[in-house]
Short mmCIF file of C-alpha atoms in Angstrom, two decimals:
data_model
loop_
_atom_site.label_atom_id
_atom_site.label_comp_id
_atom_site.label_asym_id
_atom_site.label_seq_id
_atom_site.Cartn_x
_atom_site.Cartn_y
_atom_site.Cartn_z
CA UNK L 512 19.10 11.57 30.16
CA UNK L 513 19.96 10.70 26.54
CA UNK L 514 18.73 7.06 27.38
CA UNK L 515 15.51 8.39 28.29
CA UNK L 516 14.81 10.97 25.64
CA UNK L 517 15.56 8.04 22.94
CA UNK L 518 12.77 6.04 24.55
CA UNK L 519 9.56 8.19 23.43
CA UNK L 520 10.78 8.29 19.78
CA UNK L 521 11.35 4.20 19.72
CA UNK L 522 7.76 4.06 21.06
CA UNK L 523 6.15 6.36 18.31
CA UNK L 524 8.10 4.70 15.82
CA UNK L 525 6.84 1.09 16.84
CA UNK L 526 3.15 2.48 17.03
CA UNK L 527 3.81 4.23 13.45
CA UNK L 528 4.75 0.95 12.02
CA UNK L 529 1.98 -0.74 13.64
CA UNK L 530 -0.66 1.67 12.30
CA UNK L 531 1.18 1.40 8.85
CA UNK L 532 1.25 -2.52 9.17
CA UNK L 533 -2.82 -2.52 10.19
CA UNK L 534 -3.40 -0.22 7.21
CA UNK L 535 -1.92 -2.20 4.44
CA UNK L 536 -3.92 -5.20 5.62
CA UNK L 537 -7.33 -3.08 5.91
CA UNK L 538 -6.59 -1.64 2.13
CA UNK L 539 -5.68 -5.63 1.02
CA UNK L 540 -8.95 -7.36 2.63
CA UNK L 541 -11.00 -4.86 0.81
CA UNK L 542 -9.33 -4.91 -2.75
CA UNK L 543 -9.42 -8.72 -2.22
CA UNK L 544 -12.70 -9.41 -1.04
CA UNK L 545 -13.97 -6.53 -3.95
CA UNK L 546 -12.10 -8.49 -6.57
CA UNK L 547 -13.45 -11.81 -5.45
CA UNK L 548 -17.38 -10.63 -5.85
CA UNK L 549 -16.59 -8.72 -9.23
CA UNK L 550 -15.11 -11.90 -10.46
CA UNK L 551 -18.41 -13.97 -8.91
CA UNK L 552 -20.81 -11.19 -10.92
CA UNK L 553 -18.69 -11.46 -14.04
CA UNK L 554 -18.11 -7.47 -13.59
CA UNK L 555 -14.86 -5.47 -14.05
CA UNK L 556 -13.39 -4.79 -10.79
CA UNK L 557 -14.44 -1.41 -9.66
CA UNK L 558 -13.61 1.03 -6.59
CA UNK L 559 -16.45 3.46 -6.20
CA UNK L 560 -17.74 3.36 -9.39
CA UNK L 561 -13.88 4.11 -11.14
CA UNK L 562 -12.89 0.79 -13.01
CA UNK L 563 -9.59 0.24 -14.52
CA UNK L 564 -8.49 -1.96 -17.53
CA UNK L 565 -5.22 -2.93 -19.82
CA UNK L 566 -6.15 -2.11 -23.42
CA UNK L 567 -5.51 -5.18 -25.38
CA UNK L 568 -5.95 -4.26 -29.25
CA UNK L 569 -5.16 -1.86 -31.52
CA UNK L 570 -8.53 -0.67 -32.69
CA UNK L 571 -7.92 2.77 -30.65
CA UNK L 572 -4.71 3.55 -32.03
CA UNK L 573 -3.20 6.20 -32.35
CA UNK L 574 -5.14 8.08 -29.33
CA UNK L 575 -5.03 4.78 -26.98
CA UNK L 576 -2.29 2.50 -27.61
CA UNK L 577 -1.93 -1.14 -27.02
CA UNK L 578 -0.59 -1.87 -23.16
CA UNK L 579 -2.28 1.31 -22.11
CA UNK L 580 -4.13 1.81 -18.74
CA UNK L 581 -7.50 2.82 -19.20
CA UNK L 582 -9.66 4.55 -16.30
CA UNK L 583 -13.40 4.86 -16.74
CA UNK L 584 -16.13 5.82 -14.94
CA UNK L 585 -19.46 4.39 -14.72
CA UNK L 586 -22.33 6.81 -16.37
CA UNK L 587 -25.81 6.26 -17.28
CA UNK L 588 -27.09 5.96 -21.27
CA UNK L 589 -28.41 9.69 -21.55
CA UNK L 590 -24.87 10.77 -20.34
CA UNK L 591 -22.72 9.86 -23.21
CA UNK L 592 -22.29 12.08 -26.30
CA UNK L 593 -20.60 11.83 -29.62
CA UNK L 594 -17.26 11.52 -29.53
CA UNK L 595 -16.80 10.32 -25.86
CA UNK L 596 -14.55 7.13 -25.64
CA UNK L 597 -16.81 4.73 -24.05
CA UNK L 598 -16.38 1.21 -22.55
CA UNK L 599 -18.92 -1.02 -23.10
CA UNK L 600 -18.80 -4.99 -23.48
CA UNK L 601 -18.60 -6.73 -26.49
CA UNK L 602 -21.91 -8.83 -27.92
CA UNK L 603 -23.24 -9.47 -31.25
CA UNK L 604 -21.24 -8.64 -34.29
CA UNK L 605 -17.88 -8.59 -32.30
CA UNK L 606 -15.29 -11.65 -33.07
CA UNK L 607 -15.39 -14.49 -30.95
CA UNK L 608 -11.82 -14.03 -29.67
CA UNK L 609 -13.52 -10.59 -27.52
CA UNK L 610 -16.95 -11.26 -27.18
CA UNK L 611 -17.97 -10.55 -24.00
CA UNK L 612 -14.98 -8.36 -22.91
CA UNK L 613 -14.79 -5.33 -22.18
CA UNK L 614 -13.94 -2.60 -25.56
CA UNK L 615 -13.32 0.70 -25.43
CA UNK L 616 -14.11 2.61 -28.81
CA UNK L 617 -15.37 5.99 -29.84
CA UNK L 618 -19.09 7.01 -29.58
CA UNK L 619 -20.02 8.15 -33.29
CA UNK L 620 -23.94 8.44 -33.26
CA UNK L 621 -26.61 7.96 -30.35
CA UNK L 622 -29.89 7.20 -31.64
CA UNK L 623 -32.82 4.95 -30.18
CA UNK L 624 -31.90 1.66 -31.29
CA UNK L 625 -28.14 2.46 -29.30
CA UNK L 626 -25.13 4.00 -29.37
CA UNK L 627 -22.68 3.54 -32.97
CA UNK L 628 -19.27 2.93 -32.21
CA UNK L 629 -16.04 2.81 -34.21
CA UNK L 630 -12.39 1.85 -33.13
CA UNK L 631 -10.28 5.04 -34.40
CA UNK L 632 -7.79 2.57 -36.18
CA UNK L 633 -10.74 0.62 -37.32
CA UNK L 634 -12.01 1.21 -41.07
CA UNK L 635 -15.59 0.82 -40.18
CA UNK L 636 -18.10 1.29 -37.49
CA UNK L 637 -18.85 -1.65 -34.88
CA UNK L 638 -22.19 -3.87 -36.26
CA UNK L 639 -24.04 -4.13 -33.28
CA UNK L 640 -24.90 -0.73 -31.55
CA UNK L 641 -24.42 -0.21 -27.46
CA UNK L 642 -27.24 -0.23 -25.33
CA UNK L 643 -27.64 0.79 -21.79
CA UNK L 644 -27.51 -3.08 -20.28
CA UNK L 645 -23.80 -3.45 -21.74
CA UNK L 646 -22.65 0.21 -21.40
CA UNK L 647 -20.00 0.19 -18.85
CA UNK L 648 -19.00 3.76 -18.76
CA UNK L 649 -16.96 6.48 -20.05
CA UNK L 650 -13.12 6.74 -20.34
CA UNK L 651 -11.55 9.53 -18.94
CA UNK L 652 -7.55 8.47 -18.45
CA UNK L 653 -5.37 6.84 -20.16
CA UNK L 654 -1.23 6.68 -19.85
CA UNK L 655 1.28 4.24 -21.14
CA UNK L 656 3.31 4.51 -18.37
CA UNK L 657 0.33 3.40 -15.70
CA UNK L 658 -0.34 0.76 -18.26
CA UNK L 659 3.06 -0.73 -18.12
CA UNK L 660 3.19 0.03 -14.14
CA UNK L 661 -0.01 -2.05 -13.75
CA UNK L 662 1.37 -4.49 -16.05
CA UNK L 663 4.07 -5.27 -13.79
CA UNK L 664 1.80 -5.29 -10.70
CA UNK L 665 -0.40 -7.85 -12.40
CA UNK L 666 2.58 -10.35 -12.49
CA UNK L 667 4.09 -9.50 -8.92
CA UNK L 668 1.66 -7.91 -7.14
CA UNK L 669 1.39 -10.64 -4.58
CA UNK L 670 5.14 -10.25 -3.94
CA UNK L 671 4.68 -6.71 -3.20
CA UNK L 672 1.62 -6.91 -1.15
CA UNK L 673 3.66 -9.71 1.03
CA UNK L 674 6.60 -7.03 1.20
CA UNK L 675 4.88 -4.27 1.99
CA UNK L 676 2.87 -6.29 4.84
CA UNK L 677 6.41 -7.74 5.91
CA UNK L 678 8.41 -4.77 6.12
CA UNK L 679 6.53 -2.57 9.01
CA UNK L 680 6.27 -5.98 10.89
CA UNK L 681 10.22 -6.34 10.63
CA UNK L 682 10.81 -2.74 11.62
CA UNK L 683 8.58 -2.68 14.67
CA UNK L 684 10.62 -5.88 15.28
CA UNK L 685 13.88 -4.53 14.84
CA UNK L 686 12.77 -1.86 17.19
CA UNK L 687 11.58 -3.92 19.75
CA UNK L 688 14.72 -5.78 19.87
CA UNK L 689 16.92 -2.74 19.91
CA UNK L 690 14.63 -1.24 22.74
CA UNK L 691 15.25 -4.73 24.88
CA UNK L 692 19.03 -4.48 24.10
CA UNK L 693 19.35 -1.07 25.32
CA UNK L 694 17.06 -1.89 28.55
CA UNK L 695 19.52 -5.30 29.16
CA UNK L 696 22.59 -3.50 28.75
CA UNK L 697 21.36 -0.59 31.09
CA UNK L 698 20.27 -2.94 33.65
CA UNK L 699 23.70 -4.56 33.58
CA UNK L 700 25.51 -1.03 34.04
CA UNK L 701 23.12 -0.43 36.94
CA UNK L 702 23.86 -3.78 38.65
CA UNK L 703 27.45 -3.63 38.60
CA UNK L 704 27.50 -0.08 39.37
CA UNK L 705 26.00 -0.51 43.20
CA UNK L 706 28.99 -2.48 44.50
CA UNK L 707 31.16 -0.50 43.24
CA UNK L 708 29.41 2.46 45.34
CA UNK L 709 29.07 0.55 48.40
CA UNK L 710 33.09 -0.46 48.11
CA UNK L 711 33.48 3.69 47.84
CA UNK L 712 31.84 4.21 51.31
CA UNK L 713 33.57 1.73 53.20
CA UNK L 714 36.46 3.20 54.95
CA UNK L 715 39.83 1.51 55.17
CA UNK L 716 40.55 0.14 59.00
CA UNK L 717 43.16 2.68 60.63
CA UNK L 718 45.71 1.29 63.23
CA UNK L 719 44.63 1.71 67.05
CA UNK L 720 46.09 4.99 68.10
CA UNK L 721 48.59 4.41 71.14
CA UNK L 722 47.66 5.15 74.52
CA UNK L 723 48.84 8.93 75.74
CA UNK L 724 51.77 7.70 78.33
CA UNK L 725 50.67 11.54 80.23
CA UNK L 726 46.96 9.61 81.26
CA UNK L 727 48.74 6.98 82.59
CA UNK L 728 50.79 9.32 84.76
CA UNK L 729 47.72 11.22 85.99
#
């Protein structure tokens, strides 16, 4: 009875491991395809309008520090207000080292010519205004802890993804091996139990009873 009760649980665990593996594979495929498409189009990696980046310079310190993770959402040019931290592609007027890269600065003025931006830690405003063409979105979140975490993922992400894919598969295979070993043990016990029952069923031979002398007299 105990073995019969354990079998459904092993099947459920095997199904759960299979489902987890399938989900991880699908999510990994979506992420990889999205990264390839974004890089081919020279766009930042984005998921449903939300993008992530690691800050590389100290122009926004102490508000946003080097190594912080920033999360920004795509927005329209008309949605930007003074005081917003916006992310844009650095164009003319920026150093050649960061030209063409994503920059997060504060919007300090908005006019028909564009959005005037400035790094909190910079002494003066940026030379070129941000236009609708190079505006990427508004910064909505920043975190030093998550920045360190995602920096770690960027270095060891492939190893972690492989581990996440391999662990459910290994667990499911281990469960199958355990289940098969239990089944083989049960079969062996059943095979050894059959001859014992047959031997016990047979009665030992008894000696023939001597004939009654009275019957011979009759």
